[in-house]
Amino acid sequence: MNASLWQVSRRLGKPILEVALPRAERLTGFRTAAGDYLPNRLRMFIGSYEAEELGLMRRFLWTGQTIIDAGANIGYTARFFAGAVGETGKVYAFEPNPVIFPSRTKRRGERTSKDLQTRSLFPNRIDLFLAGNNHSVASFSEEYPAMHLAYRKDETVRSVRVKVVPGDEFVRAEGINHVDAIKLDVEGWELHALAGFEKTIAKSPGISLFCEFSPPAQPCAGHTHRDLLDWLWDHKFSIRYPKGGSLRPVSPDSIDQFIVEVNARDYVTIFATQR
C-alpha cells in the first residue's frame, strides 16, 4: 500500500471506528471515554491496554482480596481487579472526574463492589483541572493538564469542583479491616493519597501498592522526582517496575538512572511490596 493510499485509509477508518466502537461497547457493557485517543480506546476494548503491567499485577492478586483503585478513570483496571478477586472479593473504585466517571448502575460484566462518583482521597472540596476534551488527563494542579494541551489548538484547561475524602476515613466508615492492594494513578498526587492511607497501610501487613510514577507530574504536585520513592523506602517497601516482561528492582543507589529511564517513557507503574 503506497503512502497516499495509507493516509486515505486512515482518514476513512477513524470516523468509521468512532461510530462502530460505541456500538460494540454497548454489547459488552464496558464503555471507553469518547474523545480519548482512539488506539488506546481500542486496546481497552479488546483488553490489551497495559497488558504487561496487568499481567504482572496478577501475581499479587487472588480470590477474596480487598482492593482500592484510586484514580480509576473509566474503570478499566477496576474491572480487571474485580475479575481477579472474584465474587468474594471487593474492589473500591475512586475517580474524582465527574465527566468520565458518572453516577451509574453496575456495568454488565463487572463485579466492582463500590463505584463512587466524584470521590477521591484528599480532604474537603477542591478544584480538579481537566485537559480540555482529553478525558484521561486530570489533576489537582492546573499546570499538569496544561502540559498535555501544549500542542493542541482551541482547547483550554477547565476545572470542576469535586468532593474528596482521606482514604483512612473512608476505610473506617466502611468497616474495612484489611486492604490487600492499593492502585494509585493520581497524576503526581500519590504522596498526598498515601498520607491519607497511613493507618490503613499500617494495619494491612503484606499490602501491595501499584503507583503510577511520572517525573513530569511530581513537581506539579509540589514534590521532587524522588520524594515518592523515598516515602516507600521509609515505610519499608521494596520497589520494582515492569521492564521486558519482568519486574526490575529500584534501589537508592540506582534512583538517578531509574528516573532518567522513566523520563524517556513518560511514566511507569511502581510495584511496591513490604519487606
mmCIF file of N, CA and C in Angstrom, residues 20-33 41 44-46 74-76 78-80 100-102 104-112 115:
data_model
loop_
_atom_site.group_PDB
_atom_site.id
_atom_site.type_symbol
_atom_site.label_atom_id
_atom_site.label_comp_id
_atom_site.label_asym_id
_atom_site.label_seq_id
_atom_site.Cartn_x
_atom_site.Cartn_y
_atom_site.Cartn_z
ATOM 1 N N ALA A 20 -18.417 2.840 15.119
ATOM 2 C CA ALA A 20 -18.580 1.412 15.404
ATOM 3 C C ALA A 20 -18.231 1.044 16.838
ATOM 4 N N LEU A 21 -17.217 1.711 17.423
ATOM 5 C CA LEU A 21 -16.763 1.332 18.752
ATOM 6 C C LEU A 21 -17.843 1.479 19.823
ATOM 7 N N PRO A 22 -18.557 2.608 19.921
ATOM 8 C CA PRO A 22 -19.613 2.701 20.938
ATOM 9 C C PRO A 22 -20.694 1.638 20.781
ATOM 10 N N ARG A 23 -20.996 1.269 19.539
ATOM 11 C CA ARG A 23 -21.999 0.221 19.335
ATOM 12 C C ARG A 23 -21.494 -1.120 19.840
ATOM 13 N N ALA A 24 -20.208 -1.400 19.584
ATOM 14 C CA ALA A 24 -19.628 -2.645 20.088
ATOM 15 C C ALA A 24 -19.558 -2.634 21.611
ATOM 16 N N GLU A 25 -19.273 -1.467 22.183
ATOM 17 C CA GLU A 25 -19.183 -1.365 23.646
ATOM 18 C C GLU A 25 -20.530 -1.619 24.304
ATOM 19 N N ARG A 26 -21.602 -1.215 23.654
ATOM 20 C CA ARG A 26 -22.922 -1.460 24.234
ATOM 21 C C ARG A 26 -23.195 -2.951 24.379
ATOM 22 N N LEU A 27 -22.605 -3.762 23.513
ATOM 23 C CA LEU A 27 -22.800 -5.210 23.590
ATOM 24 C C LEU A 27 -22.037 -5.816 24.765
ATOM 25 N N THR A 28 -20.881 -5.238 25.099
ATOM 26 C CA THR A 28 -20.066 -5.776 26.187
ATOM 27 C C THR A 28 -20.385 -5.145 27.527
ATOM 28 N N GLY A 29 -20.998 -3.960 27.522
ATOM 29 C CA GLY A 29 -21.299 -3.273 28.769
ATOM 30 C C GLY A 29 -20.153 -2.434 29.291
ATOM 31 N N PHE A 30 -19.005 -2.409 28.612
ATOM 32 C CA PHE A 30 -17.879 -1.591 29.059
ATOM 33 C C PHE A 30 -17.652 -0.465 28.066
ATOM 34 N N ARG A 31 -17.693 0.773 28.563
ATOM 35 C CA ARG A 31 -17.604 1.929 27.681
ATOM 36 C C ARG A 31 -16.314 2.696 27.937
ATOM 37 N N THR A 32 -15.628 3.029 26.871
ATOM 38 C CA THR A 32 -14.461 3.903 26.974
ATOM 39 C C THR A 32 -14.933 5.355 26.889
ATOM 40 N N ALA A 33 -13.996 6.295 27.082
ATOM 41 C CA ALA A 33 -14.361 7.706 27.101
ATOM 42 C C ALA A 33 -14.305 8.290 25.705
ATOM 43 N N ARG A 41 -8.398 3.517 23.227
ATOM 44 C CA ARG A 41 -9.777 3.047 23.441
ATOM 45 C C ARG A 41 -9.961 1.654 22.862
ATOM 46 N N MET A 44 -8.260 -0.869 25.111
ATOM 47 C CA MET A 44 -9.075 -1.143 26.291
ATOM 48 C C MET A 44 -10.245 -2.058 25.955
ATOM 49 N N PHE A 45 -10.831 -1.816 24.806
ATOM 50 C CA PHE A 45 -11.993 -2.612 24.416
ATOM 51 C C PHE A 45 -11.637 -4.082 24.259
ATOM 52 N N ILE A 46 -10.461 -4.360 23.690
ATOM 53 C CA ILE A 46 -10.078 -5.760 23.481
ATOM 54 C C ILE A 46 -9.251 -6.316 24.641
ATOM 55 N N ILE A 74 -12.028 5.373 33.755
ATOM 56 C CA ILE A 74 -13.284 4.784 33.295
ATOM 57 C C ILE A 74 -13.548 3.410 33.895
ATOM 58 N N GLY A 75 -12.646 2.925 34.739
ATOM 59 C CA GLY A 75 -12.868 1.640 35.393
ATOM 60 C C GLY A 75 -12.184 0.459 34.745
ATOM 61 N N TYR A 76 -11.218 0.712 33.875
ATOM 62 C CA TYR A 76 -10.553 -0.384 33.165
ATOM 63 C C TYR A 76 -9.805 -1.298 34.134
ATOM 64 N N ALA A 78 -10.177 -1.327 37.437
ATOM 65 C CA ALA A 78 -11.126 -1.814 38.444
ATOM 66 C C ALA A 78 -11.841 -3.064 37.946
ATOM 67 N N ARG A 79 -12.163 -3.066 36.674
ATOM 68 C CA ARG A 79 -12.799 -4.242 36.064
ATOM 69 C C ARG A 79 -11.852 -5.445 36.102
ATOM 70 N N PHE A 80 -10.562 -5.200 35.824
ATOM 71 C CA PHE A 80 -9.563 -6.258 35.896
ATOM 72 C C PHE A 80 -9.440 -6.787 37.323
ATOM 73 N N ILE A 100 -15.931 11.700 33.331
ATOM 74 C CA ILE A 100 -15.701 10.350 32.819
ATOM 75 C C ILE A 100 -16.174 9.253 33.753
ATOM 76 N N PHE A 101 -16.566 9.606 34.978
ATOM 77 C CA PHE A 101 -16.993 8.569 35.922
ATOM 78 C C PHE A 101 -18.350 8.945 36.506
ATOM 79 N N PRO A 102 -19.361 9.027 35.651
ATOM 80 C CA PRO A 102 -20.673 9.485 36.108
ATOM 81 C C PRO A 102 -21.348 8.472 37.010
ATOM 82 N N ARG A 104 -23.769 5.809 38.063
ATOM 83 C CA ARG A 104 -24.372 4.807 37.192
ATOM 84 C C ARG A 104 -24.583 3.523 37.950
ATOM 85 N N THR A 105 -25.365 2.646 37.388
ATOM 86 C CA THR A 105 -25.509 1.318 37.944
ATOM 87 C C THR A 105 -24.339 0.469 37.481
ATOM 88 N N LYS A 106 -24.157 -0.668 38.100
ATOM 89 C CA LYS A 106 -23.018 -1.529 37.765
ATOM 90 C C LYS A 106 -23.114 -1.994 36.326
ATOM 91 N N ARG A 107 -21.995 -1.908 35.608
ATOM 92 C CA ARG A 107 -21.974 -2.330 34.216
ATOM 93 C C ARG A 107 -22.017 -3.844 34.133
ATOM 94 N N ARG A 108 -22.618 -4.331 33.078
ATOM 95 C CA ARG A 108 -22.611 -5.766 32.845
ATOM 96 C C ARG A 108 -21.192 -6.282 32.740
ATOM 97 N N GLY A 109 -20.923 -7.411 33.374
ATOM 98 C CA GLY A 109 -19.596 -7.993 33.298
ATOM 99 C C GLY A 109 -18.664 -7.509 34.386
ATOM 100 N N GLU A 110 -19.066 -6.492 35.172
ATOM 101 C CA GLU A 110 -18.234 -6.004 36.253
ATOM 102 C C GLU A 110 -18.748 -6.550 37.570
ATOM 103 N N ARG A 111 -17.810 -6.802 38.481
ATOM 104 C CA ARG A 111 -18.202 -7.179 39.831
ATOM 105 C C ARG A 111 -17.541 -6.225 40.819
ATOM 106 N N THR A 112 -17.419 -4.972 40.420
ATOM 107 C CA THR A 112 -16.837 -3.979 41.299
ATOM 108 C C THR A 112 -17.841 -3.652 42.398
ATOM 109 N N ASP A 115 -18.617 1.652 43.239
ATOM 110 C CA ASP A 115 -18.253 2.623 42.211
ATOM 111 C C ASP A 115 -18.676 3.984 42.732
#
